[in-house]
XYZ file of C-alpha atoms in Angstrom:
780
model
C 9.707 -62.000 20.140
C 9.900 -61.273 16.400
C 13.333 -60.682 14.946
C 12.127 -57.533 13.033
C 10.813 -54.399 14.393
C 9.189 -51.971 11.322
C 8.207 -48.404 12.445
C 5.933 -46.677 10.348
C 3.987 -43.033 10.995
C 0.334 -44.577 11.555
C -1.482 -47.087 13.346
C -3.851 -47.596 10.153
C -0.785 -47.957 7.810
C 0.841 -50.366 10.529
C -2.234 -52.431 10.506
C -2.257 -52.756 6.600
C 1.283 -53.645 6.410
C 1.338 -56.170 9.118
C -0.970 -58.256 6.805
C 1.501 -58.535 4.305
C 4.704 -59.706 6.602
C 5.119 -62.742 8.411
C 5.609 -63.519 11.972
C 9.159 -62.553 11.933
C 8.118 -58.502 11.690
C 6.304 -56.535 14.613
C 4.830 -53.684 12.675
C 4.182 -50.544 15.124
C 3.451 -46.939 14.786
C 5.180 -43.573 15.793
C 1.904 -41.896 15.580
C 3.673 -39.185 13.260
C 6.477 -36.854 14.799
C 7.939 -38.360 18.032
C 9.733 -35.165 19.200
C 9.831 -31.598 18.458
C 11.780 -28.254 18.960
C 11.270 -27.078 22.584
C 8.658 -24.329 22.828
C 11.193 -21.999 24.629
C 13.332 -19.401 23.165
C 16.492 -21.459 23.625
C 15.064 -24.051 20.906
C 17.599 -22.981 18.567
C 21.306 -21.923 19.510
C 22.017 -19.210 16.786
C 25.464 -18.928 18.249
C 26.385 -22.364 18.037
C 25.716 -23.346 14.333
C 22.013 -23.135 14.692
C 21.938 -26.496 16.994
C 18.509 -27.508 17.968
C 16.903 -28.735 21.241
C 14.279 -31.142 20.964
C 11.922 -32.726 23.319
C 9.727 -35.619 23.441
C 6.075 -34.074 24.266
C 4.088 -35.771 27.417
C 1.640 -37.674 24.964
C 4.681 -39.419 23.130
C 6.630 -40.351 26.170
C 4.815 -43.726 26.706
C 4.950 -44.486 22.931
C 8.878 -43.755 22.449
C 9.072 -45.889 25.982
C 7.440 -48.896 24.169
C 9.159 -48.700 20.848
C 12.804 -48.464 22.748
C 11.897 -51.738 24.605
C 10.927 -53.111 21.325
C 13.945 -51.809 19.655
C 16.228 -53.393 22.076
C 14.663 -56.695 21.724
C 14.928 -56.977 17.765
C 17.605 -57.884 15.736
C 16.964 -55.061 13.090
C 14.543 -52.219 13.196
C 13.277 -50.870 10.147
C 12.540 -47.391 9.551
C 9.197 -47.011 7.036
C 8.040 -43.732 7.413
C 6.790 -41.650 4.380
C 9.036 -40.962 1.520
C 9.238 -37.185 1.370
C 11.445 -34.926 3.353
C 9.227 -34.942 6.410
C 9.139 -38.784 6.505
C 12.946 -38.602 6.282
C 13.295 -36.534 9.335
C 10.650 -38.594 11.182
C 13.313 -41.637 10.676
C 16.211 -39.570 11.946
C 14.131 -38.535 15.287
C 13.382 -42.386 15.994
C 16.942 -43.177 14.985
C 18.205 -40.379 17.536
C 15.729 -40.715 20.146
C 15.427 -44.752 20.438
C 19.500 -44.851 20.326
C 19.481 -46.919 17.251
C 22.601 -48.252 15.568
C 23.477 -48.072 12.015
C 24.549 -51.956 11.869
C 21.131 -52.788 13.209
C 18.714 -50.081 11.301
C 17.511 -50.081 7.873
C 15.598 -47.495 6.269
C 12.954 -48.240 3.410
C 10.517 -46.594 1.243
C 7.462 -47.204 -0.831
C 4.787 -45.107 -2.502
C 2.036 -47.692 -2.002
C 1.168 -49.978 0.470
C 0.525 -53.015 -1.477
C 2.357 -56.528 -0.700
C 4.638 -56.480 -3.733
C 5.620 -52.714 -3.075
C 6.767 -53.524 0.775
C 8.271 -56.741 -0.214
C 10.621 -54.834 -2.826
C 11.268 -52.018 -0.165
C 12.460 -54.899 2.291
C 14.559 -56.301 -0.437
C 15.825 -52.827 -1.172
C 17.030 -51.340 2.034
C 19.121 -47.949 2.441
C 20.395 -45.566 5.172
C 18.812 -42.482 6.285
C 19.179 -39.663 3.688
C 20.917 -36.792 5.564
C 20.337 -34.412 2.937
C 16.810 -34.815 2.747
C 16.622 -34.349 6.793
C 18.903 -31.461 6.477
C 16.493 -29.898 3.960
C 13.592 -30.512 6.337
C 15.720 -29.115 9.421
C 16.465 -25.897 7.468
C 12.769 -25.481 6.620
C 11.711 -26.103 10.314
C 14.742 -23.865 11.863
C 14.137 -20.927 9.391
C 10.245 -20.852 9.987
C 10.719 -21.180 13.492
C 13.528 -18.265 13.593
C 10.948 -15.988 11.346
C 7.797 -16.972 13.855
C 9.808 -16.236 17.054
C 11.409 -13.186 16.079
C 8.511 -11.484 13.911
C 5.596 -12.167 16.363
C 6.842 -10.083 19.271
C 7.256 -7.116 16.768
C 3.551 -7.735 15.416
C 2.672 -7.741 19.706
C 4.219 -4.492 19.986
C 3.421 -2.578 16.626
C 0.142 -3.815 15.628
C -2.176 -5.798 18.349
C -0.904 -8.641 20.899
C -1.506 -12.502 20.347
C -0.680 -11.963 16.386
C 1.792 -14.502 14.821
C 3.846 -14.267 11.279
C 5.107 -17.210 9.212
C 7.268 -17.185 6.145
C 4.875 -18.924 3.675
C 1.574 -17.954 5.586
C 2.498 -14.528 5.171
C 3.065 -14.495 1.490
C -0.256 -16.469 1.125
C -1.948 -13.571 2.935
C -0.665 -10.955 0.839
C -1.668 -12.718 -2.316
C -5.445 -12.347 -1.010
C -5.086 -8.807 0.477
C -3.549 -7.733 -3.182
C -6.553 -9.537 -4.822
C -8.938 -8.017 -2.743
C -7.382 -4.565 -3.318
C -7.496 -5.120 -7.125
C -11.311 -5.789 -6.822
C -12.126 -2.659 -4.771
C -10.522 -0.523 -7.413
C -11.980 -2.361 -10.355
C -14.320 0.022 -12.203
C -16.802 -2.340 -14.179
C -17.714 -1.206 -17.653
C -21.086 -1.950 -19.551
C -21.413 -2.972 -23.181
C -24.032 -4.514 -25.150
C -23.593 -7.976 -26.565
C -25.980 -8.980 -29.566
C -27.266 -12.391 -29.974
C -29.731 -13.656 -32.896
C -31.851 -16.704 -32.801
C -32.722 -18.081 -36.354
C -35.058 -20.594 -37.287
C -37.504 -22.588 -35.181
C -37.865 -25.591 -32.626
C -34.977 -27.995 -33.345
C -33.718 -26.282 -36.438
C -33.130 -23.158 -34.015
C -29.496 -21.792 -33.642
C -27.773 -18.453 -32.136
C -25.214 -16.513 -33.590
C -23.706 -13.742 -31.973
C -22.038 -10.258 -33.270
C -18.289 -10.547 -32.267
C -18.336 -6.536 -31.614
C -20.126 -4.947 -28.333
C -21.327 -1.618 -28.270
C -20.656 0.673 -25.196
C -23.591 2.975 -26.058
C -27.362 1.927 -25.882
C -27.860 3.962 -28.913
C -25.187 2.192 -31.122
C -26.895 -0.988 -30.036
C -30.599 0.218 -30.836
C -29.284 1.446 -34.154
C -27.924 -2.025 -35.056
C -31.375 -3.809 -33.962
C -33.313 -0.939 -36.262
C -31.026 -1.468 -39.239
C -31.905 -5.364 -38.761
C -35.723 -4.994 -39.126
C -36.330 -6.240 -42.563
C -32.652 -7.224 -43.304
C -31.991 -10.296 -45.502
C -29.652 -12.636 -43.554
C -27.507 -15.260 -45.615
C -24.923 -17.886 -44.763
C -21.742 -16.439 -46.530
C -19.408 -18.994 -45.221
C -19.057 -22.555 -43.592
C -16.108 -23.597 -42.310
C -15.613 -27.415 -40.702
C -12.690 -28.694 -39.175
C -11.696 -31.340 -36.940
C -10.758 -30.849 -33.180
C -9.214 -32.800 -30.662
C -9.012 -32.660 -26.723
C -6.376 -34.402 -24.834
C -6.739 -35.641 -21.089
C -5.202 -34.275 -18.218
C -2.065 -35.420 -16.377
C -2.509 -37.776 -13.174
C -3.152 -35.961 -10.236
C -0.152 -34.296 -8.166
C -1.241 -33.120 -4.574
C -2.230 -29.578 -5.884
C -4.274 -30.712 -8.801
C -6.108 -33.104 -6.599
C -6.782 -30.296 -4.079
C -7.995 -28.186 -6.660
C -10.123 -30.632 -8.551
C -11.694 -32.221 -4.918
C -12.670 -28.619 -4.147
C -13.997 -27.995 -7.719
C -16.031 -31.297 -7.950
C -16.741 -32.288 -4.740
C -16.512 -29.144 -2.627
C -13.971 -30.480 -0.382
C -11.496 -27.880 1.314
C -7.663 -28.413 0.917
C -7.269 -30.036 4.457
C -10.059 -32.495 3.925
C -8.765 -33.671 0.895
C -5.644 -34.539 2.185
C -7.235 -36.189 5.151
C -9.446 -38.432 3.043
C -6.306 -39.343 0.830
C -4.221 -40.002 3.708
C -6.913 -42.344 4.835
C -7.022 -44.004 1.651
C -3.316 -44.381 1.284
C -2.995 -45.841 4.596
C -5.701 -48.603 3.471
C -3.698 -49.307 0.534
C -5.859 -48.064 -2.135
C -3.891 -45.184 -3.598
C 0.083 -44.211 -4.025
C 1.615 -41.779 -1.760
C -0.766 -38.716 -1.856
C 2.048 -36.002 -1.021
C 3.635 -35.517 -4.733
C 4.390 -32.970 -7.246
C 5.370 -35.735 -10.086
C 2.901 -36.849 -12.853
C 4.919 -39.815 -13.891
C 3.171 -43.211 -13.570
C 5.493 -46.182 -13.163
C 5.572 -49.112 -15.853
C 3.456 -51.436 -13.850
C 0.955 -48.874 -13.468
C 0.919 -48.082 -17.257
C 0.401 -51.862 -17.897
C -2.219 -52.304 -15.681
C -4.098 -49.057 -16.729
C -3.750 -50.409 -20.255
C -5.028 -53.592 -19.377
C -8.247 -52.166 -17.666
C -8.938 -49.712 -20.276
C -8.798 -52.154 -23.272
C -10.670 -54.809 -21.040
C -13.521 -52.018 -20.155
C -13.830 -50.083 -23.115
C -11.803 -51.743 -26.046
C -8.562 -51.019 -27.907
C -9.599 -47.754 -29.636
C -9.986 -46.134 -26.322
C -6.383 -46.895 -25.255
C -3.442 -44.537 -26.058
C -0.012 -45.036 -23.927
C 1.065 -41.716 -22.409
C 4.053 -40.394 -20.346
C 3.696 -37.015 -18.887
C 6.972 -34.784 -18.049
C 6.766 -33.043 -14.409
C 6.740 -29.222 -15.066
C 7.074 -28.079 -11.362
C 10.661 -27.006 -10.402
C 12.345 -29.327 -7.580
C 9.889 -32.073 -8.126
C 11.934 -34.486 -6.638
C 9.368 -35.369 -3.620
C 8.187 -38.492 -4.849
C 8.276 -40.878 -7.647
C 4.867 -41.364 -9.185
C 1.704 -39.354 -9.353
C -1.393 -39.971 -7.243
C -3.097 -43.055 -8.690
C -5.024 -46.345 -7.534
C -3.033 -49.017 -6.431
C -5.267 -51.644 -8.391
C -6.909 -50.054 -11.513
C -9.079 -52.965 -11.585
C -10.763 -51.659 -8.401
C -13.215 -48.860 -9.953
C -14.557 -48.304 -6.319
C -13.849 -49.241 -2.849
C -15.297 -50.002 0.574
C -15.613 -47.036 2.589
C -17.555 -43.804 3.676
C -19.389 -41.658 1.010
C -16.420 -38.986 1.169
C -13.452 -41.851 0.693
C -15.674 -43.313 -1.980
C -15.797 -40.145 -3.924
C -12.404 -39.160 -3.564
C -11.176 -42.651 -4.965
C -13.319 -42.583 -7.787
C -12.018 -39.032 -8.714
C -8.516 -40.269 -8.603
C -9.357 -43.522 -10.503
C -11.159 -41.509 -13.350
C -8.165 -39.130 -13.573
C -5.571 -41.786 -13.784
C -7.469 -43.876 -16.296
C -8.264 -41.049 -18.500
C -4.629 -39.987 -18.693
C -4.226 -43.420 -20.570
C -7.005 -42.857 -22.858
C -7.569 -41.545 -26.317
C -8.171 -38.081 -27.153
C -11.871 -36.967 -27.669
C -12.374 -36.063 -31.461
C -15.046 -33.384 -32.451
C -16.153 -31.360 -35.661
C -16.197 -27.779 -34.973
C -18.681 -25.669 -37.795
C -18.445 -21.909 -37.973
C -20.831 -20.041 -40.115
C -20.478 -16.425 -41.034
C -23.816 -14.809 -41.735
C -24.023 -11.663 -43.587
C -26.704 -8.781 -42.938
C -27.865 -6.976 -46.305
C -27.836 -3.646 -44.240
C -24.586 -3.726 -42.163
C -21.020 -4.337 -43.015
C -20.753 -6.599 -39.655
C -21.388 -10.422 -39.622
C -22.706 -12.719 -37.055
C -21.012 -15.743 -36.098
C -22.372 -18.859 -35.425
C -20.531 -21.900 -33.796
C -21.374 -25.650 -33.157
C -19.288 -28.811 -32.280
C -20.531 -32.163 -32.798
C -18.529 -35.164 -30.730
C -17.374 -38.047 -33.300
C -15.423 -39.870 -30.740
C -15.746 -39.416 -26.976
C -12.332 -41.161 -26.068
C -11.028 -40.069 -22.612
C -14.357 -38.520 -21.911
C -16.244 -41.565 -21.633
C -14.800 -41.522 -17.822
C -13.477 -38.160 -16.980
C -13.737 -34.418 -17.747
C -11.397 -31.911 -16.055
C -12.886 -28.611 -14.606
C -11.600 -25.257 -14.379
C -11.793 -22.323 -12.209
C -13.456 -19.993 -14.633
C -16.570 -19.038 -13.232
C -18.273 -16.895 -16.026
C -21.538 -16.409 -14.480
C -22.727 -14.238 -17.553
C -25.037 -16.177 -20.022
C -23.472 -18.018 -22.765
C -25.900 -16.452 -25.063
C -24.026 -17.266 -28.174
C -23.172 -20.751 -27.574
C -24.515 -23.992 -29.581
C -23.728 -27.410 -28.973
C -24.401 -28.233 -32.327
C -25.773 -26.400 -35.615
C -28.683 -27.607 -37.975
C -27.566 -28.470 -41.712
C -26.574 -25.379 -43.277
C -25.380 -24.410 -46.773
C -23.462 -21.426 -48.280
C -25.734 -18.832 -49.395
C -28.675 -20.188 -47.710
C -31.189 -17.521 -46.474
C -32.267 -17.330 -42.763
C -35.208 -16.369 -40.926
C -34.490 -14.231 -38.065
C -36.806 -15.234 -35.174
C -35.459 -12.610 -32.545
C -32.696 -10.347 -31.774
C -31.511 -9.181 -28.146
C -28.894 -6.466 -27.351
C -28.264 -7.368 -23.280
C -25.914 -4.985 -21.257
C -23.132 -6.862 -19.783
C -20.672 -5.841 -17.289
C -16.984 -6.317 -17.207
C -15.888 -8.251 -14.155
C -12.928 -7.851 -11.725
C -10.778 -10.736 -11.243
C -12.111 -13.452 -9.007
C -11.673 -13.812 -5.544
C -9.088 -17.041 -4.552
C -10.536 -19.946 -3.365
C -8.644 -22.531 -1.413
C -7.976 -24.387 -4.413
C -6.947 -21.586 -6.654
C -4.552 -20.365 -4.005
C -3.081 -23.720 -3.864
C -2.453 -23.153 -7.733
C -1.177 -19.612 -7.284
C 1.309 -20.819 -4.684
C 2.439 -23.658 -7.081
C 2.869 -21.275 -9.895
C 5.037 -18.887 -7.824
C 7.022 -21.975 -6.883
C 6.135 -21.102 -2.844
C 5.458 -24.111 -0.806
C 5.869 -27.953 -1.528
C 3.002 -30.629 -1.774
C 3.300 -31.168 2.447
C 2.975 -27.333 2.869
C -0.236 -26.307 0.922
C -2.889 -27.699 3.300
C -1.271 -26.481 6.669
C -0.484 -23.152 5.056
C -4.136 -22.432 4.194
C -5.543 -23.980 7.529
C -2.828 -21.374 9.480
C -3.858 -18.128 7.674
C -7.516 -19.174 8.484
C -6.856 -20.173 12.230
C -4.961 -16.863 12.839
C -7.969 -14.983 11.734
C -5.970 -13.409 8.784
C -8.122 -14.791 5.991
C -11.930 -15.784 6.465
C -13.654 -18.572 4.170
C -17.271 -17.532 3.781
C -20.173 -16.861 1.502
C -21.382 -13.345 0.880
C -24.982 -12.482 -0.719
C -24.529 -10.254 -3.728
C -26.328 -7.173 -4.586
C -29.002 -6.444 -7.226
C -28.154 -4.726 -10.366
C -29.969 -3.586 -13.191
C -29.251 -4.161 -16.510
C -30.941 -3.274 -20.115
C -32.230 -5.424 -22.764
C -33.344 -4.134 -26.167
C -35.279 -7.090 -27.893
C -36.091 -7.065 -31.620
C -39.082 -9.448 -32.636
C -41.720 -8.946 -35.412
C -40.167 -6.105 -36.435
C -40.710 -4.072 -33.132
C -38.049 -3.198 -30.660
C -38.809 -3.735 -26.855
C -36.793 -2.067 -24.351
C -36.757 -3.135 -20.637
C -34.873 -3.086 -17.366
C -34.010 -6.169 -15.778
C -32.543 -7.120 -12.334
C -29.672 -9.654 -11.641
C -27.747 -10.794 -9.045
C -24.138 -9.824 -8.775
C -21.403 -10.231 -6.629
C -22.614 -13.474 -4.790
C -19.516 -15.483 -3.540
C -19.277 -19.060 -2.179
C -16.586 -20.712 -0.278
C -14.167 -17.656 -1.228
C -11.228 -16.446 0.719
C -11.403 -12.644 2.024
C -8.701 -10.903 3.905
C -9.811 -9.710 7.200
C -8.615 -6.057 8.330
C -6.277 -7.559 10.904
C -4.969 -9.599 7.859
C -4.629 -6.460 5.610
C -3.017 -4.439 8.403
C -0.442 -7.171 9.420
C 0.260 -7.622 5.652
C 0.902 -3.746 4.770
C 3.209 -3.760 8.340
C 5.484 -6.729 6.924
C 5.544 -5.075 3.366
C 6.806 -2.106 4.645
C 9.225 -3.234 7.210
C 9.823 -7.043 6.176
C 9.912 -7.033 2.165
C 11.743 -9.767 2.113
C 9.793 -12.175 4.180
C 6.642 -11.555 2.138
C 8.465 -11.127 -1.297
C 7.295 -13.774 -4.006
C 10.592 -14.064 -5.482
C 12.419 -14.529 -2.101
C 10.137 -16.769 -0.986
C 10.383 -19.332 -4.137
C 14.190 -18.781 -3.882
C 14.165 -20.381 -0.396
C 12.273 -23.125 -1.770
C 14.800 -24.005 -4.421
C 17.463 -23.412 -1.695
C 15.550 -26.123 0.198
C 15.930 -28.557 -2.860
C 19.720 -27.677 -3.180
C 20.243 -28.946 0.327
C 18.205 -31.961 -0.302
C 20.273 -32.766 -3.405
C 23.706 -32.056 -1.242
C 24.577 -29.090 -3.351
C 24.384 -26.709 -0.343
C 25.215 -26.716 3.152
C 22.174 -26.086 5.377
C 23.458 -24.031 8.403
C 25.276 -21.625 5.531
C 22.069 -20.924 4.131
C 20.313 -20.156 7.415
C 23.029 -17.962 8.491
C 23.072 -15.938 5.134
C 19.304 -15.268 5.944
C 19.412 -14.729 9.613
C 21.793 -11.707 10.103
C 20.172 -9.323 8.025
C 16.711 -10.577 8.930
C 17.557 -10.220 12.507
C 18.880 -6.661 11.871
C 15.647 -5.743 10.408
C 13.709 -6.978 13.453
C 15.891 -4.709 15.683
C 15.596 -1.614 13.539
C 11.863 -2.122 13.141
C 11.212 -2.535 16.869
C 13.131 0.900 17.876
C 11.653 3.162 14.692
C 8.604 1.731 13.326
C 5.305 3.362 14.227
C 2.355 1.286 15.494
C 0.171 -0.059 12.764
C -3.567 0.582 13.096
C -4.708 0.812 9.580
C -6.521 4.192 10.413
C -8.295 6.126 7.547
C -10.231 9.343 7.785
C -13.744 9.192 6.420
C -14.913 12.693 6.903
C -16.477 14.934 9.570
C -19.740 14.003 11.325
C -22.496 16.356 9.975
C -24.363 17.453 13.477
C -21.051 17.287 15.731
C -18.689 18.526 13.139
C -15.936 16.147 14.473
C -13.751 14.148 12.793
C -14.919 10.438 11.953
C -12.097 7.567 11.373
C -11.677 3.884 11.061
C -8.751 1.798 12.588
C -7.929 -1.629 14.265
C -8.113 -1.737 17.792
C -7.409 -4.066 20.445
C -10.703 -5.914 19.805
C -10.944 -5.508 16.095
C -11.993 -3.019 13.776
C -14.151 0.082 14.819
C -15.269 3.651 13.870
C -14.535 6.632 16.309
C -16.086 10.057 16.148
C -14.240 12.549 17.792
C -10.352 12.812 18.959
C -8.900 11.019 21.916
C -8.993 12.982 25.208
C -6.142 15.770 25.185
C -4.468 17.543 28.269
C -6.782 20.435 27.540
C -10.136 18.635 27.792
C -9.303 15.312 29.819
C -13.177 14.576 30.408
C -13.698 14.183 26.710
C -14.820 10.855 25.535
C -15.256 10.023 21.696
C -17.607 7.805 20.409
C -17.144 4.249 19.336
C -18.846 1.424 17.038
C -17.799 -1.836 15.855
C -17.843 -2.698 12.385
C -20.725 -4.881 10.968
C -20.110 -8.215 9.343
C -18.759 -8.000 5.726
C -17.776 -4.461 6.579
C -13.781 -3.445 6.068
C -11.921 -0.290 7.401
C -10.432 -0.030 3.671
C -14.091 0.125 2.067
C -16.405 1.517 4.644
C -17.968 4.613 3.612
C -18.757 8.026 5.952
C -22.795 7.137 5.480
C -22.061 3.649 6.344
C -19.921 4.581 9.466
C -22.629 6.980 10.832
C -25.204 4.174 10.409
C -23.382 2.312 13.156
C -24.142 5.268 15.798
C -27.990 4.370 15.576
C -28.119 1.858 17.829
C -29.861 1.537 20.616
C -33.059 2.166 18.787
C -36.985 1.309 19.453
C -38.167 -0.847 16.591
C -41.672 -1.127 17.817
C -44.040 -2.024 20.718
C -45.318 -5.490 22.126
C -47.785 -5.874 24.718
C -47.749 -2.208 25.320
C -43.757 -2.151 26.138
C -41.154 -0.727 23.721
C -38.635 -3.373 22.046
C -35.263 -1.924 22.314
C -32.268 -3.292 20.027
C -28.751 -2.356 21.561
C -25.395 -4.024 21.534
C -23.893 -5.031 25.040
C -20.636 -6.887 26.241
C -21.767 -10.093 24.988
C -23.258 -8.984 21.749
C -26.444 -7.549 20.531
C -29.657 -7.825 22.158
C -33.269 -6.989 22.437
C -34.694 -5.420 25.837
C -38.373 -5.665 26.534
C -40.195 -5.538 29.933
C -37.137 -5.980 31.871
C -36.372 -9.117 29.913
C -33.081 -9.317 27.749
C -32.998 -11.488 24.528
C -29.751 -12.124 22.572
C -29.894 -11.861 18.704
C -28.805 -14.903 17.015
C -25.743 -14.437 14.622
C -27.667 -14.570 11.477
C -29.745 -11.138 12.536
C -28.020 -7.934 11.895
C -28.916 -5.673 14.871
C -29.167 -2.815 12.400
C -31.803 -4.741 10.007
C -33.500 -6.466 12.971
C -37.760 -6.281 12.465
C -40.443 -5.837 14.579
C -41.841 -9.314 13.540
C -38.558 -10.879 14.248
C -38.251 -9.465 17.623
C -41.639 -10.600 18.736
C -40.770 -14.079 17.663
C -37.456 -14.090 19.611
C -39.223 -12.719 22.832
C -41.861 -15.591 22.746
C -39.169 -18.286 21.870
C -37.281 -17.088 24.938
C -40.494 -17.161 27.171
C -41.160 -20.882 25.668
C -37.561 -21.835 26.623
C -37.778 -20.328 29.784
C -41.016 -22.024 30.860
C -39.630 -25.386 30.014
C -36.539 -24.646 32.128
C -38.763 -23.731 34.948
C -39.428 -26.641 37.147
C -40.521 -25.063 40.393
C -40.762 -21.575 42.088
C -41.333 -20.429 45.441
C -43.733 -17.938 46.872
C -41.299 -17.355 49.743
C -38.362 -16.021 47.661
C -38.992 -15.486 43.714
C -35.119 -15.730 43.328
C -35.046 -19.045 44.604
C -36.096 -21.959 41.755
C -35.664 -25.366 40.717
C -34.406 -25.165 37.029
C -33.633 -27.637 34.284
C -30.217 -27.089 33.124
C -27.597 -28.487 30.477
C -26.607 -31.256 32.823
C -29.810 -31.967 34.494
C -32.046 -30.210 37.343
C -30.331 -28.006 39.926
C -31.406 -25.159 42.245
C -31.014 -21.454 41.655
C -30.380 -19.935 45.184
C -30.047 -16.019 44.033
C -26.824 -15.885 42.338
C -25.915 -19.454 43.728
C -26.085 -22.572 41.899
C -26.772 -25.587 43.921
C -26.372 -29.114 42.818
C -29.465 -31.341 43.722
C -28.320 -34.518 45.670
C -28.871 -37.978 43.636
C -31.122 -39.355 46.229
C -33.827 -36.602 45.261
C -34.996 -38.290 42.357
C -38.186 -35.809 41.490
C -36.903 -32.018 42.000
C -40.797 -31.300 42.075
C -40.866 -32.712 45.544
C -38.195 -30.172 47.067
C -39.450 -27.847 49.637
C -38.145 -24.071 50.180
C -36.683 -25.086 53.176
C -34.832 -28.000 51.968
C -33.458 -25.667 49.003
C -32.151 -23.178 51.741
C -30.593 -26.105 53.589
C -28.912 -27.277 50.588
C -27.811 -23.741 49.435
C -26.217 -23.258 53.178
C -24.581 -26.666 52.853
C -22.954 -25.971 49.543
C -21.703 -22.647 50.377
C -19.696 -24.284 53.490
C -18.388 -27.052 51.192
C -14.650 -26.920 50.308
C -14.492 -25.971 46.600
C -12.438 -28.131 44.202
C -9.393 -26.661 42.935
C -9.650 -24.840 39.308
C -6.799 -24.028 37.176
C -3.958 -22.173 38.473
C -2.315 -19.641 36.248
C 1.211 -18.577 36.789
C 1.915 -14.775 37.360
C 2.414 -12.639 34.283
C 5.925 -11.989 33.727
């Protein structure tokens, strides 16, 4: 038996480390946390200084048992969980659960899985840092208290099965408020004027800095330019530099992987975890931009070797993020000499992104020459401006260019990469000039990456919490990430060419969204309820202040139970008061009056989601009255739906045409939208809106269903049409009326079955004792 037992969090990491240590070490994995707070309400004893009650989950009992046995046999136990607060808490849980002793336990940390890093950690062990453990405990306890006390309030006052969380609720608020900004936004149109001078390779663009809100003014400008002289009034050329971005932190990696690779925040972290555990990159949960001296030297050597001396520039970056104490280094390759790695496509792409960013951070600035030409117009006082840029030295751009979140889909009409040779006073030939109507744009909706950036700017959350926060708000149904089609919009273009002005209307697609976060109706209603009754929980400053308090606990500057106590007392009082006094929240909104019925039309959240209602609910005077109800369509919201759009929802069921002399009717039933035709029912696929389904689509779906049914049928019987032998998901079976009967294995060809055999098999199946299914406890 080995003298040393080293425990890490993941089996992949264990396998990598085992190769670096000799036969004196046994390396085992705890598979993450080995225990958690019990699920019941007594998990935290509020009266007893917030003491916690933990349990080892069933799926971890065997692991704990094995680790206990190995720990007893070892002379020394090395706790090597991750270096952040979560990792420190895992080490503490292992120490406590395995009944380890201080004298025979050592805690080690490393931020890269390389032999030198592991051996250095073994040479410099320490004890468990209880300040870090307490900071993690404070977060865990606070979040459990908020979740356990707020969720029942939402069940009573909004809708059953809802839940709330401290950081998640703030993230939902950010998205809801942005959506309302967009809904209130009034777009303004203005005409942008761009001229093209010269032809072929000598052609370049110049733009008028001013924009005209009226078409008449833009047209007058073009008219005045007919026959005008255009001259280069001034030329200004000056050098410009561009510096590389700092190496990746957790949040900047999530943002850049989203922009460049299209990865979700959680996927980025899953891939980064694999890269770390395989020893390819340093620890991936960090808010530091520092690189170690060893890394700086390795990067320098690689840059000089691959690109030459002039491409290297030694840089040290300073971490701006408040409380950035969770790690020592930025995310970087463990070996700069490895430009790529073995692995699947996603691992290779993310590794190469990390390698390029880290290498670029130590490379020279890119150098440019920027030229600005001012062009006078003989008939107007305004001037046109032409800009051009020439790269003189690529520097870090040889390797990497950072992306940004600006998605300006307006045409960059006035941009030139470079200008032709120009001289002051030079006369220019106008080839064409256009005044194009452009519209102001609302603030952009958040992507997962830009939401992480916003949370970081507000000081909310930490590297370990960004991905789970974003996953949670989507899993709870408060936010959806989806694509939405844009709408066609007309815009006007006036073009001056050959001394004639041509006016035309063109179409453009606007408002199309891809991979954006939208609040759901239930997300908006829950947000409004929390803002009204628990403003502190969803207040940005409060949430950021709590994060700072966790940092102070980690630094040993604050007692964690005092911090929780100061929060809990007023919070619990708010919970009690809200349960007693708050009205039920439905997000109800009156849309107007039904034009035929004369009854009120309203929209709200119900038990099963958002719906429109025509008429009031039944009263004592009219107990038999039943209002009309209709569910909202995909993409519709209770905050923006109009009366006309609501009335459209009541136009189902409707006949959409005939096929084979029988009507085809589209309707919405208990299991979703469907088409009925000749006593048959065909479900509509999700991508087809029941309100928009065409006659041709309906016929195609009917034929596809018939073909599928024909392929399903193996044999039918004249004796009884309700008895059939069918092909099912798990093979052939007998449909005997409403009874489904399994075919015995000794009947290899279901086509040979007779009606009498089917009848006998059905009778035997009905008498056979049924296997026990799930038993559910009675509702309390």
